[in-house]
């Protein structure tokens, strides 16, 4: 039977995107709708939402929410995207900001948002069977629901799922937040609260079920090494923790239809990719030469992504006959590192420091290889998108990368990419060299890997069924 589901996220593609969370929140609902569920979404109404969407936003209602001693006005608006209603929590005071997440009052922003999510439900007469929360920004919702709302008939049967997209970002604040923002007495359940107020920890404690975005990451976070200080808690709740690998939106990412590509291609015409490669070389000022292997990277420039491994072998990379095309923003240290490299080797290395969805697709479509040497990777969408576009992934075996990329095996001829297991710069370099060796000496094998990647179904069909089964069994 169809369920009523409210998916709550701090970013949803195509309205606002800074990373994989938005992709997931944009694509999974479409598949759940196909399965017959009444799925609706809710997120903050940031000023960053593009104008052409803003024009389609309709007003629904307004109300006031309490955030500690504050009483704040909130508007509820909505927009329909692909037949799915996305509610938008409108507070100019809190969501008209330069940055989505880098605000000093982010604990207030997302407390206000979480309260508004629960407060709006009776007003729109939508009583979900399940509220599906995502990441620290929504971690308070299961707690508010159980502590403050469950006694009311309307809320008494609502269950919660809490999905961890990245355990590293927890939303940790000082203890003063308890009384000042959450309106909870300072002596409230000290064993639950701990030394800090940690939104993700509260989500894990209070949610009915906890998921993360790949089976391997679900195992890894139970260990001290990957647990980010919460492994003990996840172990207590391990019976309720599961991993469901992300899919990708195969309508939005489709090399045979994308308008942003220089040349469309499909599995049958995959050799046409080379037109994208040379056009990209031209666009980025690299040597225009179809025979030079090109490695793409599209990534947040953060420690998680294994960029220090590249830093260790910069000299070797410069002296390898390979082009490196990087698109990303973040940590200034890595911006400088790539910029210096690109200055020394302008025809060999390109770095674009921005968020650019069009260039991203052109890189997926033009690169021969796609490098993700992550220190840890909850799921990773880059490698899935790369394979969809026929770029062969080179990854470290961790989290979702381990679940989706299988290193080519010479004997069995199985595999869909290249991988290494230890977090070690020379292991990475060796794996890159191995990939280039095949590129030069056995191009038919690289073609085989490209075709395998392109042929595989990375859509949400299977994973949406896994979420459906979770909602049903909660
Ligand atoms: P994470 O969520 O950890 O950042 P994922 O691999 O799960 O990493 O998802 C990243 C998503 O964001 C992918 O869709 C990727 O193409 C996109 N992306 C990352 N950086 C950029 C950028 N600078 N410009 C365009 N798209 C980007």
Coordinates of C-alpha atoms and ligand atoms in Angstrom, one line a residue:
X1 CA 0.0 0.0 0.0
X2 CA 1.2 3.5 -0.8
X3 CA 2.8 5.3 2.1
X4 CA 2.8 9.0 2.9
X5 CA 6.4 10.1 3.2
X6 CA 7.9 13.5 4.0
X7 CA 11.6 13.7 3.0
X8 CA 13.4 16.5 4.8
X9 CA 16.7 17.8 3.5
X10 CA 18.8 21.0 3.7
X11 CA 19.4 20.9 -0.1
X12 CA 17.5 19.4 -3.0
X13 CA 18.5 19.3 -6.7
X14 CA 17.6 21.1 -8.9
X15 CA 16.7 23.9 -6.5
X16 CA 20.0 24.1 -4.5
X17 CA 22.9 21.8 -4.6
X18 CA 26.3 21.8 -3.0
X19 CA 26.9 18.0 -3.1
X20 CA 25.6 14.5 -3.2
X21 CA 22.8 15.1 -0.7
X22 CA 20.9 17.3 -3.1
X23 CA 21.2 14.7 -5.9
X24 CA 19.8 12.0 -3.6
X25 CA 17.0 14.2 -2.3
X26 CA 16.1 15.2 -5.9
X27 CA 16.2 11.8 -7.4
X28 CA 15.0 9.2 -4.8
X29 CA 11.5 10.8 -4.5
X30 CA 10.8 10.4 -8.2
X31 CA 11.3 6.7 -7.9
X32 CA 9.3 6.4 -4.8
X33 CA 6.4 8.2 -6.5
X34 CA 6.6 5.7 -9.4
X35 CA 6.2 3.0 -6.7
X36 CA 2.9 4.6 -5.7
X37 CA 3.9 6.5 -2.6
X38 CA 2.6 10.0 -1.7
X39 CA 6.1 11.6 -1.3
X40 CA 6.6 15.2 -0.5
X41 CA 9.7 17.2 0.2
X42 CA 10.6 20.1 2.4
X43 CA 13.7 22.3 2.6
X44 CA 14.6 25.9 3.5
X45 CA 13.8 28.6 1.0
X46 CA 17.3 29.9 0.4
X47 CA 17.8 33.1 -1.6
X48 CA 20.2 31.0 -3.8
X49 CA 17.2 29.2 -5.5
X50 CA 17.5 30.3 -9.1
X51 CA 15.0 32.9 -10.3
X52 CA 13.2 30.7 -12.8
X53 CA 12.2 28.5 -10.0
X54 CA 11.4 31.4 -7.7
X55 CA 8.8 32.5 -10.2
X56 CA 6.9 29.3 -9.8
X57 CA 6.7 29.3 -6.0
X58 CA 3.2 29.6 -4.4
X59 CA 2.4 30.7 -1.0
X60 CA 0.7 28.1 1.3
X61 CA 0.4 29.6 4.8
X62 CA 2.3 31.3 7.6
X63 CA 2.8 30.7 11.3
X64 CA 5.2 31.4 14.1
X65 CA 7.7 28.9 15.7
X66 CA 9.5 29.0 19.0
X67 CA 13.2 28.7 18.9
X68 CA 14.2 28.9 22.6
X69 CA 13.0 32.3 23.7
X70 CA 12.6 33.5 20.1
X71 CA 9.3 33.6 18.4
X72 CA 9.9 33.7 14.7
X73 CA 7.7 34.3 11.7
X74 CA 7.8 31.5 9.1
X75 CA 6.1 31.3 5.7
X76 CA 5.4 28.0 4.1
X77 CA 5.5 28.0 0.3
X78 CA 5.6 25.3 -2.3
X79 CA 6.8 24.5 -5.8
X80 CA 6.0 21.4 -7.9
X81 CA 8.9 19.7 -9.6
X82 CA 8.4 16.7 -11.8
X83 CA 5.0 16.3 -10.2
X84 CA 6.3 16.3 -6.7
X85 CA 5.5 18.9 -4.1
X86 CA 8.5 20.6 -2.5
X87 CA 7.5 22.7 0.5
X88 CA 9.8 25.6 1.3
X89 CA 10.3 27.1 4.7
X90 CA 10.5 30.8 4.2
X91 CA 12.3 32.9 6.7
X92 CA 14.1 35.8 5.1
X93 CA 15.8 36.5 8.4
X94 CA 17.5 33.1 8.5
X95 CA 17.7 31.8 4.9
X96 CA 18.6 35.0 2.9
X97 CA 22.3 34.5 3.4
X98 CA 25.5 34.5 1.3
X99 CA 26.3 31.0 2.4
X100 CA 24.1 27.9 2.9
X101 CA 26.0 26.4 5.8
X102 CA 28.8 28.7 6.9
X103 CA 26.7 30.9 9.2
X104 CA 27.5 31.5 12.9
X105 CA 23.9 31.0 13.8
X106 CA 23.4 27.7 11.8
X107 CA 22.2 26.0 15.0
X108 CA 19.3 28.5 15.1
X109 CA 18.7 28.3 11.4
X110 CA 18.2 24.5 11.5
X111 CA 16.4 24.4 14.8
X112 CA 13.9 26.9 13.3
X113 CA 13.7 24.7 10.1
X114 CA 13.2 21.5 12.1
X115 CA 10.4 23.1 14.3
X116 CA 8.8 24.5 11.2
X117 CA 8.8 21.1 9.5
X118 CA 6.7 19.6 12.4
X119 CA 4.5 22.6 12.9
X120 CA 3.5 22.9 9.3
X121 CA 2.1 19.3 9.0
X122 CA -1.3 19.8 10.7
X123 CA -1.7 23.1 8.8
X124 CA -1.3 21.5 5.4
X125 CA -3.2 18.4 6.7
X126 CA -0.4 16.1 5.6
X127 CA 0.1 13.3 8.2
X128 CA 3.1 11.3 7.0
X129 CA 3.6 7.7 7.9
X130 CA 7.3 8.4 7.8
X131 CA 9.4 11.5 8.1
X132 CA 12.7 10.8 6.4
X133 CA 15.4 13.1 7.7
X134 CA 18.9 13.6 6.2
X135 CA 22.2 14.7 7.9
X136 CA 22.8 16.9 10.9
X137 CA 20.6 19.8 9.7
X138 CA 17.5 17.6 10.3
X139 CA 18.8 15.6 13.3
X140 CA 16.6 17.4 15.8
X141 CA 13.3 16.4 14.1
X142 CA 13.1 12.8 15.6
X143 CA 13.9 14.2 19.1
X144 CA 11.3 17.1 18.8
X145 CA 8.8 14.5 17.5
X146 CA 9.3 12.1 20.4
X147 CA 9.8 14.7 23.2
X148 CA 7.3 17.4 22.2
X149 CA 4.7 16.2 19.7
X150 CA 4.0 12.5 20.2
X151 CA 1.4 13.1 22.8
X152 CA -0.8 14.7 20.2
X153 CA -3.0 12.4 18.2
X154 CA -1.9 13.9 14.9
X155 CA 1.7 13.0 15.5
X156 CA 1.4 9.8 17.5
X157 CA 1.9 7.4 14.7
X158 CA 4.6 9.1 12.7
X159 CA 7.9 7.2 12.4
X160 CA 11.3 8.5 11.5
X161 CA 14.1 7.4 9.3
X162 CA 17.4 9.2 9.7
X163 CA 19.9 8.9 6.8
X164 CA 23.6 9.8 7.4
X165 CA 25.1 11.0 4.2
X166 CA 28.4 12.0 5.9
X167 CA 29.2 11.2 9.5
X168 CA 31.9 13.8 9.6
X169 CA 29.6 16.8 9.6
X170 CA 27.6 16.5 12.9
X171 CA 26.4 19.9 13.8
X172 CA 28.2 20.3 17.2
X173 CA 27.5 23.3 19.4
X174 CA 28.0 24.4 22.9
X175 CA 25.8 23.3 25.7
X176 CA 24.2 26.7 26.0
X177 CA 22.3 25.8 22.9
X178 CA 20.2 23.5 25.0
X179 CA 18.2 26.2 26.9
X180 CA 18.9 29.1 24.5
X181 CA 17.8 27.4 21.3
X182 CA 16.2 24.0 21.9
X183 CA 14.3 25.1 25.0
X184 CA 15.5 22.0 26.9
X185 CA 16.5 22.3 30.6
X186 CA 20.3 22.2 31.0
X187 CA 20.1 19.1 33.2
X188 CA 18.1 17.1 30.6
X189 CA 19.2 13.5 30.2
X190 CA 23.0 14.2 30.4
X191 CA 23.8 10.7 29.1
X192 CA 21.9 11.5 25.9
X193 CA 23.2 15.0 25.4
X194 CA 26.9 14.4 26.3
X195 CA 29.4 17.2 26.5
X196 CA 28.2 19.1 23.5
X197 CA 24.9 19.5 21.7
X198 CA 25.3 17.4 18.7
X199 CA 22.4 17.4 16.2
X200 CA 23.5 14.2 14.4
X201 CA 24.0 12.3 17.7
X202 CA 20.4 13.2 18.6
X203 CA 19.1 12.1 15.2
X204 CA 20.8 8.7 15.8
X205 CA 19.4 8.4 19.3
X206 CA 15.9 9.3 18.5
X207 CA 15.2 8.0 15.0
X208 CA 13.3 4.7 14.6
X209 CA 15.7 3.6 11.8
X210 CA 19.1 4.8 10.7
X211 CA 20.5 4.4 7.3
X212 CA 23.6 5.4 5.5
X213 CA 24.3 5.5 1.8
X214 CA 26.2 2.3 1.2
X215 CA 26.5 -1.1 2.9
X216 CA 30.3 -0.8 3.4
X217 CA 30.1 2.6 5.0
X218 CA 27.3 1.2 7.3
X219 CA 29.9 -1.3 8.5
X220 CA 32.8 1.1 8.6
X221 CA 31.1 3.6 10.8
X222 CA 30.8 1.0 13.6
X223 CA 34.5 1.1 13.9
X224 CA 36.6 3.6 15.9
X225 CA 38.5 4.6 12.8
X226 CA 35.5 5.7 10.7
X227 CA 33.0 6.3 13.6
X228 CA 33.9 10.1 14.1
X229 CA 33.4 9.7 17.8
X230 CA 29.9 8.2 17.4
X231 CA 30.8 4.5 16.7
X232 CA 29.8 3.6 20.3
X233 CA 26.4 5.0 19.8
X234 CA 26.0 3.4 16.4
X235 CA 27.0 0.1 17.9
X236 CA 24.3 0.4 20.5
X237 CA 21.8 1.0 17.7
X238 CA 23.4 -1.4 15.2
X239 CA 20.2 -3.5 14.9
X240 CA 18.5 -0.4 13.4
X241 CA 21.4 0.6 11.1
X242 CA 21.5 -0.4 7.5
X243 CA 23.2 0.8 4.3
X244 CA 21.4 1.5 1.0
X245 CA 23.6 2.5 -1.9
X246 CA 22.6 5.7 -3.7
X247 CA 21.5 5.8 -7.3
X248 CA 21.8 8.6 -9.8
X249 CA 19.1 10.5 -11.7
X250 CA 19.5 8.9 -15.1
X251 CA 17.2 11.5 -16.7
X252 CA 19.3 14.4 -15.6
X253 CA 22.6 12.6 -16.4
X254 CA 22.2 11.1 -19.8
X255 CA 25.1 11.3 -22.3
X256 CA 22.8 10.6 -25.2
X257 CA 20.5 13.6 -24.4
X258 CA 22.5 16.2 -22.3
X259 CA 22.4 19.6 -23.9
X260 CA 25.6 20.6 -22.1
X261 CA 27.9 18.1 -24.0
X262 CA 29.8 19.0 -27.1
X263 CA 28.7 15.7 -28.6
X264 CA 26.0 13.3 -27.5
X265 CA 26.8 9.6 -27.5
X266 CA 25.4 6.3 -26.3
X267 CA 26.7 2.8 -25.7
X268 CA 26.7 2.1 -29.4
X269 CA 28.5 5.4 -30.3
X270 CA 30.7 5.7 -27.3
X271 CA 33.8 6.3 -29.5
X272 CA 32.3 9.7 -30.1
X273 CA 33.3 10.6 -26.6
X274 CA 36.6 11.7 -28.1
X275 CA 34.9 14.8 -29.5
X276 CA 34.1 15.8 -26.0
X277 CA 37.6 15.2 -24.9
X278 CA 39.3 17.4 -27.6
X279 CA 36.6 20.1 -27.2
X280 CA 37.3 20.1 -23.4
X281 CA 41.0 20.3 -24.0
X282 CA 40.4 23.3 -26.2
X283 CA 38.1 25.0 -23.8
X284 CA 40.5 24.6 -20.9
X285 CA 43.6 25.5 -22.8
X286 CA 45.2 22.1 -22.6
X287 CA 47.2 20.4 -25.4
X288 CA 44.6 19.3 -27.9
X289 CA 45.5 15.7 -28.4
X290 CA 43.1 12.8 -28.3
X291 CA 45.9 10.3 -27.5
X292 CA 46.9 11.8 -24.1
X293 CA 45.1 10.0 -21.3
X294 CA 42.9 12.5 -19.4
X295 CA 42.1 12.1 -15.7
X296 CA 39.1 14.1 -14.4
X297 CA 38.3 15.0 -10.8
X298 CA 35.1 16.8 -9.7
X299 CA 35.1 17.2 -6.0
X300 CA 34.8 19.2 -2.9
X301 CA 38.3 20.2 -2.1
X302 CA 38.2 18.6 1.4
X303 CA 40.6 16.3 3.3
X304 CA 38.0 13.5 3.0
X305 CA 38.6 13.3 -0.8
X306 CA 42.2 12.1 -0.5
X307 CA 43.9 15.2 -2.0
X308 CA 46.9 14.8 0.3
X309 CA 47.7 11.6 -1.6
X310 CA 47.9 13.7 -4.8
X311 CA 50.0 16.3 -2.9
X312 CA 52.6 13.6 -2.1
X313 CA 53.1 12.6 -5.7
X314 CA 52.7 16.0 -7.5
X315 CA 56.2 15.7 -9.0
X316 CA 55.4 12.2 -10.4
X317 CA 52.1 13.4 -11.8
X318 CA 53.8 16.3 -13.6
X319 CA 56.2 13.9 -15.2
X320 CA 53.6 11.4 -16.3
X321 CA 52.2 11.8 -19.8
X322 CA 48.7 12.5 -18.6
X323 CA 46.3 15.4 -18.4
X324 CA 44.6 16.3 -15.1
X325 CA 41.3 18.2 -15.2
X326 CA 40.0 19.3 -11.8
X327 CA 36.7 21.0 -11.0
X328 CA 36.1 21.8 -7.3
X329 CA 36.1 24.3 -4.5
X330 CA 36.7 24.3 -0.8
X331 CA 40.0 24.2 1.2
X332 CA 42.3 27.0 0.1
X333 CA 45.3 24.8 0.6
X334 CA 44.2 22.4 -2.1
X335 CA 43.1 25.3 -4.4
X336 CA 46.7 26.6 -4.1
X337 CA 48.2 23.2 -4.7
X338 CA 46.3 22.7 -8.0
X339 CA 46.7 26.3 -9.1
X340 CA 50.5 26.1 -8.6
X341 CA 50.5 22.8 -10.6
X342 CA 48.4 24.3 -13.4
X343 CA 50.8 27.4 -13.5
X344 CA 53.8 25.1 -14.0
X345 CA 52.0 22.9 -16.5
X346 CA 49.3 25.0 -18.1
X347 CA 48.9 22.7 -21.1
X348 CA 48.7 19.6 -18.9
X349 CA 46.8 20.5 -15.8
X350 CA 43.6 22.6 -15.4
X351 CA 41.8 23.6 -12.2
X352 CA 38.4 25.4 -12.2
X353 CA 37.6 26.7 -8.8
X354 CA 33.8 27.0 -8.9
X355 CA 30.6 25.0 -8.9
X356 CA 29.6 24.5 -12.5
X357 CA 27.2 21.7 -13.4
X358 CA 27.7 22.2 -17.2
X359 CA 31.5 21.8 -16.9
X360 CA 31.0 18.9 -14.6
X361 CA 29.1 17.0 -17.3
X362 CA 31.7 17.9 -19.9
X363 CA 34.4 16.5 -17.7
X364 CA 32.5 13.3 -17.1
X365 CA 32.0 13.0 -20.8
X366 CA 35.5 14.0 -21.9
X367 CA 37.8 12.3 -19.4
X368 CA 39.3 8.8 -19.9
X369 CA 39.5 8.2 -16.2
X370 CA 37.9 9.6 -13.1
X371 CA 40.0 9.8 -9.9
X372 CA 38.5 9.4 -6.4
X373 CA 41.2 8.5 -3.9
X374 CA 39.0 9.2 -0.9
X375 CA 40.1 8.8 2.7
X376 CA 36.5 7.8 3.3
X377 CA 33.4 7.9 1.1
X378 CA 29.9 7.3 2.4
X379 CA 28.7 6.5 -1.1
X380 CA 30.1 8.8 -3.7
X381 CA 28.2 9.8 -6.8
X382 CA 31.2 10.9 -8.9
X383 CA 32.2 7.4 -9.7
X384 CA 28.7 6.4 -10.7
X385 CA 28.3 9.5 -12.9
X386 CA 31.7 8.8 -14.4
X387 CA 30.8 5.3 -15.3
X388 CA 27.4 6.5 -16.7
X389 CA 29.4 8.7 -19.1
X390 CA 32.1 6.1 -20.0
X391 CA 35.0 7.5 -17.9
X392 CA 36.8 4.7 -16.1
X393 CA 36.9 5.2 -12.3
X394 CA 40.2 5.0 -10.3
X395 CA 39.3 4.8 -6.7
X396 CA 40.3 3.8 -3.2
X397 CA 38.4 0.9 -1.8
X398 CA 36.4 2.5 0.9
X399 CA 32.7 3.0 1.6
X400 CA 30.5 3.2 -1.5
X401 CA 33.5 3.2 -3.8
X402 CA 34.2 -0.3 -2.6
X403 CA 30.6 -1.3 -3.2
X404 CA 30.4 0.1 -6.8
X405 CA 33.9 -0.1 -8.4
X406 CA 35.7 -3.4 -8.9
X407 CA 39.3 -3.4 -10.0
X408 CA 40.0 -5.0 -13.3
X409 CA 41.2 -8.5 -13.0
X410 CA 43.6 -9.7 -15.7
X411 CA 42.8 -13.4 -15.2
X412 CA 39.0 -13.3 -15.1
X413 CA 38.6 -10.1 -17.1
X414 CA 36.1 -9.0 -14.6
X415 CA 35.8 -5.5 -13.2
X416 CA 34.7 -2.0 -14.1
X417 CA 37.6 0.2 -13.0
X418 CA 40.8 0.3 -11.1
X419 CA 41.2 0.5 -7.3
X420 CA 43.7 0.4 -4.5
X421 CA 43.2 -0.5 -0.9
X422 CA 45.7 1.2 1.4
X423 CA 45.5 5.0 1.9
X424 CA 48.9 5.4 0.4
X425 CA 50.1 7.9 -2.2
X426 CA 52.3 5.4 -4.1
X427 CA 49.6 2.8 -4.2
X428 CA 47.4 5.4 -5.8
X429 CA 50.2 6.4 -8.2
X430 CA 50.8 2.8 -9.1
X431 CA 47.1 2.3 -9.8
X432 CA 47.0 5.4 -12.0
X433 CA 50.1 4.0 -13.9
X434 CA 48.3 0.6 -14.2
X435 CA 45.3 2.3 -15.8
X436 CA 47.5 4.3 -18.2
X437 CA 49.4 1.1 -19.1
X438 CA 46.1 -0.5 -20.3
X439 CA 45.2 2.8 -22.0
X440 CA 48.4 2.7 -24.0
X441 CA 48.9 -1.0 -24.5
X442 CA 45.4 -2.6 -24.4
X443 CA 42.9 0.1 -25.4
X444 CA 40.4 -2.7 -26.1
X445 CA 40.3 -3.4 -22.4
X446 CA 39.7 0.2 -21.5
X447 CA 36.9 0.2 -24.1
X448 CA 35.5 -2.9 -22.4
X449 CA 35.5 -1.1 -19.0
X450 CA 33.9 2.0 -20.5
X451 CA 31.1 -0.1 -22.0
X452 CA 30.6 -2.0 -18.8
X453 CA 30.2 1.3 -16.9
X454 CA 27.8 2.7 -19.5
X455 CA 25.7 -0.4 -19.7
X456 CA 25.1 -0.9 -16.0
X457 CA 22.0 0.4 -14.4
X458 CA 22.9 3.0 -11.7
X459 CA 19.4 4.4 -11.5
X460 CA 17.4 4.5 -8.3
X461 CA 15.1 1.6 -9.2
X462 CA 16.6 -1.0 -6.9
X463 CA 17.6 1.3 -4.0
X464 CA 14.1 3.0 -3.9
X465 CA 12.7 -0.5 -3.4
X466 CA 15.1 -1.0 -0.5
X467 CA 13.9 2.3 1.1
X468 CA 10.3 1.2 0.4
X469 CA 10.9 -2.0 2.3
X470 CA 12.4 -0.1 5.2
X471 CA 9.4 2.2 5.4
X472 CA 7.1 -0.8 5.4
X473 CA 8.9 -2.6 8.1
X474 CA 9.5 0.3 10.5
Ligands
LIG1 P1 30.0 14.7 -1.7 O1 28.5 14.6 -1.5 O2 30.8 14.1 -0.6 O3 30.4 16.1 -2.1 P2 29.5 12.9 -4.0 O4 30.4 12.2 -4.9 O5 28.5 12.1 -3.3 O6 30.4 13.8 -3.0 O7 28.6 14.0 -4.8 C1 29.1 15.1 -5.4 C2 28.2 15.7 -6.4 O8 28.4 17.1 -6.5 C3 28.3 15.0 -7.7 O9 27.1 15.2 -8.4 C4 29.4 16.0 -8.4 O10 29.3 15.9 -9.8 C5 28.9 17.3 -7.9 N1 30.0 18.3 -7.7 C6 31.0 18.4 -6.8 N2 31.7 19.5 -7.0 C7 31.2 20.1 -8.0 C8 31.6 21.3 -8.7 N3 32.6 22.1 -8.3 N4 30.8 21.7 -9.8 C9 29.8 20.9 -10.2 N5 29.4 19.8 -9.6 C10 30.1 19.4 -8.5

